[in-house]
Amino acid sequence: MAVIAGNWKMHMGVADTRAFFAALTLQEGAGGNELLIFPPAVSLGAAATCPERDPRIQLGAQNIHWQDGGAFTGETSAAMACEAGASHVLVGHSERRHVFGETNEEVALKVAAGCRHGLVPVVCVGETLSERQDGRVDEVILAQLDAALEVLDGDDQRFMVAYEPVWAIGTGETATPDDAANAHRTLRTRLEAVLGIAAAVRTPILYGGSVKPANAAELLSASEVDGVLVGGASLDPQSFAEIAATGR
Ligand code: PEP
């Protein structure tokens, strides 16, 4: 069983969302995987109520605010995301961190808000190219993970981690299966130390960064890789269907 998640970023309005689910045919093999799509907030409701969406595809928000409501123009609360049909939420995606300046502390507040409202947080971590060149991969991703772990609501809180090296997102560059396995082992070891072995084993760690049908199987066969978070290639129903049918 693998987790196959699609992050649509700022693509796919309501009409495109409906057209995607109408065109998507899940192949044999997808049934054994946990499937997730993260549409933009304005398309969540349309995705949730779209009669053509295969109910095996769960939905998530790409971002939430940590407050439950108030004067925060342009933001979406965890409760609103739930009401619109989300069961999961991406937290700390690298575009949130590096384009919008989100800090580890803000990411932690969002994880806490997601947990309060019963959303499964998918905590994204990953180093920039210069951090990698400086040999700081473990330091960076562990600091990002630690901030999120501090606010988890007990050891049985369901969540996922997505390792997404920033230099591999939307660039066509992909981490090698060995790079991914090393980072995932580092993250799993920290989960074991903080949450215990049972929780660490049941917490999926996804790889993200230029995953496409041609490389999904190789990345999913890497040690410690429990799933993939797919950006660009999740926008096309055919390529998402191919990745969704890839097993581990
Ligand atoms: C992402 O958006 O999380 C991502 C990994 O994008 P891409 O697959 O396009 O690199």
CSV table of C-alpha atoms and ligand atoms in Angstrom, one decimal:
chain,number,residue,atom,x,y,z
A,1,MET,CA,0.0,0.0,0.0
A,2,ALA,CA,1.3,3.4,-0.9
A,3,VAL,CA,0.0,6.9,-0.4
A,4,ILE,CA,-0.4,8.7,-3.8
A,5,ALA,CA,-1.2,12.4,-3.3
A,6,GLY,CA,-1.7,15.1,-5.9
A,7,ASN,CA,-1.0,18.8,-5.0
A,8,TRP,CA,-2.7,21.0,-7.6
A,9,LYS,CA,-1.1,24.2,-6.3
A,10,MET,CA,-2.8,27.3,-7.8
A,11,HIS,CA,-4.3,25.4,-10.7
A,12,MET,CA,-7.7,23.8,-11.4
A,13,GLY,CA,-10.7,26.1,-10.7
A,14,VAL,CA,-14.2,24.6,-10.3
A,15,ALA,CA,-14.7,23.7,-14.0
A,16,ASP,CA,-11.3,22.1,-14.4
A,17,THR,CA,-11.8,20.2,-11.2
A,18,ARG,CA,-15.1,18.7,-12.4
A,19,ALA,CA,-13.5,17.9,-15.8
A,20,PHE,CA,-10.5,16.2,-14.1
A,21,PHE,CA,-12.7,13.8,-12.1
A,22,ALA,CA,-14.9,13.1,-15.1
A,23,ALA,CA,-11.9,12.2,-17.1
A,24,LEU,CA,-10.1,10.2,-14.4
A,25,THR,CA,-10.3,6.4,-14.7
A,26,LEU,CA,-8.6,4.6,-11.8
A,27,GLN,CA,-6.7,1.6,-13.1
A,28,GLU,CA,-6.4,-1.8,-11.4
A,29,GLY,CA,-3.7,-1.4,-8.7
A,30,ALA,CA,-5.0,2.0,-7.5
A,31,GLY,CA,-7.4,0.2,-5.2
A,32,GLY,CA,-4.6,-0.9,-3.0
A,33,ASN,CA,-3.3,2.6,-2.5
A,34,GLU,CA,-4.5,5.5,-0.4
A,35,LEU,CA,-5.3,8.3,-2.9
A,36,LEU,CA,-5.5,12.0,-2.1
A,37,ILE,CA,-6.0,15.2,-4.1
A,38,PHE,CA,-5.3,18.7,-2.7
A,39,PRO,CA,-7.3,21.2,-4.8
A,40,PRO,CA,-7.2,25.0,-4.3
A,41,ALA,CA,-9.5,26.1,-1.5
A,42,VAL,CA,-12.1,27.4,-3.9
A,43,SER,CA,-12.4,24.1,-5.7
A,44,LEU,CA,-12.6,21.9,-2.6
A,45,GLY,CA,-16.4,22.0,-2.4
A,46,ALA,CA,-16.7,21.2,-6.1
A,47,ALA,CA,-14.3,18.2,-5.7
A,48,ALA,CA,-16.2,17.0,-2.7
A,49,THR,CA,-19.6,17.1,-4.4
A,50,CYS,CA,-18.5,16.1,-7.8
A,51,PRO,CA,-20.6,13.0,-8.7
A,52,GLU,CA,-17.9,11.6,-10.9
A,53,ARG,CA,-15.2,11.6,-8.2
A,54,ASP,CA,-14.3,8.1,-7.3
A,55,PRO,CA,-15.0,8.0,-3.5
A,56,ARG,CA,-11.7,6.3,-2.9
A,57,ILE,CA,-10.0,9.7,-3.6
A,58,GLN,CA,-9.9,11.7,-0.4
A,59,LEU,CA,-9.4,15.4,-0.4
A,60,GLY,CA,-7.2,17.8,1.4
A,61,ALA,CA,-6.6,21.6,1.8
A,62,GLN,CA,-3.3,23.0,0.6
A,63,ASN,CA,-3.1,25.4,3.5
A,64,ILE,CA,-5.0,26.6,6.6
A,65,HIS,CA,-4.7,29.4,9.0
A,66,TRP,CA,-4.1,28.5,12.7
A,67,GLN,CA,-6.9,30.6,14.0
A,68,ASP,CA,-10.5,29.2,14.0
A,69,GLY,CA,-11.9,32.4,12.6
A,70,GLY,CA,-11.5,36.2,12.7
A,71,ALA,CA,-10.2,39.2,10.7
A,72,PHE,CA,-7.8,37.3,8.5
A,73,THR,CA,-8.6,38.4,5.0
A,74,GLY,CA,-7.9,35.8,2.4
A,75,GLU,CA,-7.3,32.9,4.8
A,76,THR,CA,-9.2,29.6,5.3
A,77,SER,CA,-9.6,28.0,8.7
A,78,ALA,CA,-9.3,24.3,9.5
A,79,ALA,CA,-13.1,24.1,10.2
A,80,MET,CA,-13.9,25.7,6.9
A,81,ALA,CA,-11.6,23.2,5.1
A,82,CYS,CA,-13.4,20.3,6.9
A,83,GLU,CA,-16.8,21.7,6.0
A,84,ALA,CA,-15.8,22.0,2.3
A,85,GLY,CA,-14.8,18.3,2.3
A,86,ALA,CA,-11.2,18.1,3.4
A,87,SER,CA,-9.9,15.2,5.5
A,88,HIS,CA,-6.2,16.1,5.2
A,89,VAL,CA,-4.2,19.3,5.0
A,90,LEU,CA,-0.8,20.1,3.6
A,91,VAL,CA,1.3,22.1,6.1
A,92,GLY,CA,4.6,23.8,5.4
A,93,HIS,CA,4.8,23.1,1.7
A,94,SER,CA,8.0,24.6,0.5
A,95,GLU,CA,6.1,27.2,-1.6
A,96,ARG,CA,4.5,28.3,1.7
A,97,ARG,CA,7.8,28.4,3.5
A,98,HIS,CA,9.9,30.0,0.7
A,99,VAL,CA,7.5,32.2,-1.3
A,100,PHE,CA,5.2,33.2,1.6
A,101,GLY,CA,7.9,33.2,4.4
A,102,GLU,CA,6.2,30.6,6.7
A,103,THR,CA,8.3,29.8,9.7
A,104,ASN,CA,8.6,26.5,11.6
A,105,GLU,CA,6.6,28.1,14.4
A,106,GLU,CA,3.8,29.1,12.1
A,107,VAL,CA,3.8,25.6,10.5
A,108,ALA,CA,3.5,24.1,14.0
A,109,LEU,CA,0.5,26.4,14.8
A,110,LYS,CA,-1.2,25.1,11.6
A,111,VAL,CA,-0.4,21.5,12.5
A,112,ALA,CA,-2.1,22.1,15.8
A,113,ALA,CA,-5.1,23.7,14.2
A,114,GLY,CA,-5.5,20.8,11.8
A,115,CYS,CA,-5.3,18.3,14.6
A,116,ARG,CA,-7.9,20.2,16.6
A,117,HIS,CA,-10.4,19.9,13.8
A,118,GLY,CA,-9.7,16.3,12.9
A,119,LEU,CA,-7.7,16.9,9.7
A,120,VAL,CA,-4.7,14.7,9.0
A,121,PRO,CA,-1.7,17.0,8.7
A,122,VAL,CA,0.8,16.2,5.9
A,123,VAL,CA,3.9,18.0,7.1
A,124,CYS,CA,6.2,19.0,4.3
A,125,VAL,CA,9.9,19.2,5.0
A,126,GLY,CA,12.9,19.7,2.7
A,127,GLU,CA,16.2,21.5,2.2
A,128,THR,CA,17.1,24.1,-0.4
A,129,LEU,CA,20.0,23.4,-2.9
A,130,SER,CA,22.4,25.6,-0.9
A,131,GLU,CA,21.5,23.9,2.3
A,132,ARG,CA,22.2,20.5,0.6
A,133,GLN,CA,25.5,21.8,-0.8
A,134,ASP,CA,26.5,22.9,2.7
A,135,GLY,CA,25.8,19.4,4.1
A,136,ARG,CA,22.8,20.6,6.2
A,137,VAL,CA,20.1,18.3,4.9
A,138,ASP,CA,19.5,16.4,8.2
A,139,GLU,CA,19.8,19.5,10.3
A,140,VAL,CA,17.2,21.4,8.2
A,141,ILE,CA,14.6,18.6,7.8
A,142,LEU,CA,14.8,17.5,11.5
A,143,ALA,CA,14.3,21.1,12.7
A,144,GLN,CA,11.2,21.3,10.5
A,145,LEU,CA,9.9,17.9,11.7
A,146,ASP,CA,10.6,18.7,15.4
A,147,ALA,CA,8.5,21.8,15.3
A,148,ALA,CA,5.6,19.8,14.0
A,149,LEU,CA,6.1,16.9,16.4
A,150,GLU,CA,6.0,19.2,19.4
A,151,VAL,CA,2.3,20.1,18.8
A,152,LEU,CA,1.0,16.7,17.9
A,153,ASP,CA,-2.0,15.7,19.9
A,154,GLY,CA,-0.6,12.5,21.5
A,155,ASP,CA,1.2,9.5,20.0
A,156,ASP,CA,-1.9,8.2,18.2
A,157,GLN,CA,-2.6,11.4,16.2
A,158,ARG,CA,-2.6,10.4,12.5
A,159,PHE,CA,-0.3,12.5,10.4
A,160,MET,CA,2.1,12.1,7.4
A,161,VAL,CA,5.4,13.6,6.5
A,162,ALA,CA,6.4,14.6,3.0
A,163,TYR,CA,10.1,14.9,2.2
A,164,GLU,CA,10.3,17.4,-0.6
A,165,PRO,CA,13.8,18.7,-1.4
A,166,VAL,CA,13.1,22.2,-2.6
A,167,TRP,CA,15.6,21.9,-5.5
A,168,ALA,CA,13.5,19.0,-6.9
A,169,ILE,CA,10.1,20.7,-6.8
A,170,GLY,CA,8.8,21.8,-10.2
A,171,THR,CA,12.3,21.6,-11.7
A,172,GLY,CA,12.4,18.2,-13.4
A,173,GLU,CA,15.3,17.3,-11.0
A,174,THR,CA,14.5,14.3,-8.9
A,175,ALA,CA,16.3,13.0,-5.8
A,176,THR,CA,17.9,9.6,-6.5
A,177,PRO,CA,16.2,6.7,-4.7
A,178,ASP,CA,19.2,6.6,-2.4
A,179,ASP,CA,18.9,10.3,-1.6
A,180,ALA,CA,15.3,9.8,-0.7
A,181,ALA,CA,15.9,6.7,1.3
A,182,ASN,CA,18.6,8.5,3.4
A,183,ALA,CA,16.4,11.4,4.2
A,184,HIS,CA,13.5,9.2,4.9
A,185,ARG,CA,15.6,7.1,7.3
A,186,THR,CA,16.7,10.2,9.1
A,187,LEU,CA,13.1,11.3,9.5
A,188,ARG,CA,11.9,7.8,10.6
A,189,THR,CA,14.6,7.6,13.2
A,190,ARG,CA,13.4,10.8,14.7
A,191,LEU,CA,9.8,9.6,14.7
A,192,GLU,CA,10.9,6.5,16.5
A,193,ALA,CA,12.8,8.5,19.1
A,194,VAL,CA,10.0,10.9,19.8
A,195,LEU,CA,6.8,8.9,19.2
A,196,GLY,CA,8.0,5.3,19.6
A,197,ILE,CA,8.5,2.5,17.1
A,198,ALA,CA,4.8,1.7,16.6
A,199,ALA,CA,3.8,5.3,15.7
A,200,ALA,CA,6.9,5.7,13.5
A,201,VAL,CA,6.1,2.6,11.5
A,202,ARG,CA,2.5,3.6,10.9
A,203,THR,CA,3.4,7.2,9.9
A,204,PRO,CA,3.7,7.4,6.1
A,205,ILE,CA,6.7,9.3,4.8
A,206,LEU,CA,6.1,10.5,1.2
A,207,TYR,CA,8.6,11.7,-1.3
A,208,GLY,CA,7.9,14.7,-3.5
A,209,GLY,CA,9.8,16.5,-6.2
A,210,SER,CA,9.2,16.0,-9.9
A,211,VAL,CA,7.5,12.6,-9.5
A,212,LYS,CA,5.9,11.4,-12.8
A,213,PRO,CA,4.7,8.2,-14.3
A,214,ALA,CA,8.2,7.4,-15.6
A,215,ASN,CA,10.0,7.6,-12.2
A,216,ALA,CA,7.2,6.8,-9.7
A,217,ALA,CA,7.8,3.0,-9.4
A,218,GLU,CA,11.6,3.5,-8.9
A,219,LEU,CA,11.0,6.1,-6.1
A,220,LEU,CA,8.3,4.0,-4.5
A,221,SER,CA,10.6,1.0,-4.4
A,222,ALA,CA,13.2,3.0,-2.3
A,223,SER,CA,13.6,2.0,1.2
A,224,GLU,CA,11.4,4.0,3.7
A,225,VAL,CA,9.4,5.6,0.9
A,226,ASP,CA,5.7,5.0,1.7
A,227,GLY,CA,4.2,7.2,-1.0
A,228,VAL,CA,4.6,10.2,-3.2
A,229,LEU,CA,3.4,13.8,-3.3
A,230,VAL,CA,3.0,14.8,-6.9
A,231,GLY,CA,2.6,18.4,-8.2
A,232,GLY,CA,2.7,19.0,-12.0
A,233,ALA,CA,2.0,15.4,-13.0
A,234,SER,CA,-1.2,15.3,-10.9
A,235,LEU,CA,-2.9,17.9,-13.1
A,236,ASP,CA,-3.4,15.4,-15.9
A,237,PRO,CA,-5.9,12.7,-15.2
A,238,GLN,CA,-4.0,10.1,-17.3
A,239,SER,CA,-0.7,10.7,-15.6
A,240,PHE,CA,-2.3,10.8,-12.1
A,241,ALA,CA,-4.1,7.5,-12.9
A,242,GLU,CA,-0.8,5.9,-13.9
A,243,ILE,CA,1.0,7.0,-10.7
A,244,ALA,CA,-2.1,6.1,-8.6
A,245,ALA,CA,-1.8,2.5,-9.9
A,246,THR,CA,1.9,2.2,-8.9
A,247,GLY,CA,2.4,-0.1,-5.9
A,248,ARG,CA,5.3,-0.4,-3.5
B,1,PEP,C1,4.7,19.6,-5.0
B,1,PEP,O1,4.0,20.5,-5.4
B,1,PEP,O2,4.6,19.2,-3.8
B,1,PEP,C2,5.6,19.0,-6.0
B,1,PEP,C3,6.4,18.0,-5.5
B,1,PEP,O3,5.6,19.5,-7.2
B,1,PEP,P1,6.3,18.8,-8.6
B,1,PEP,O4,5.8,17.3,-8.6
B,1,PEP,O5,5.7,19.5,-9.7
B,1,PEP,O6,7.8,18.9,-8.4
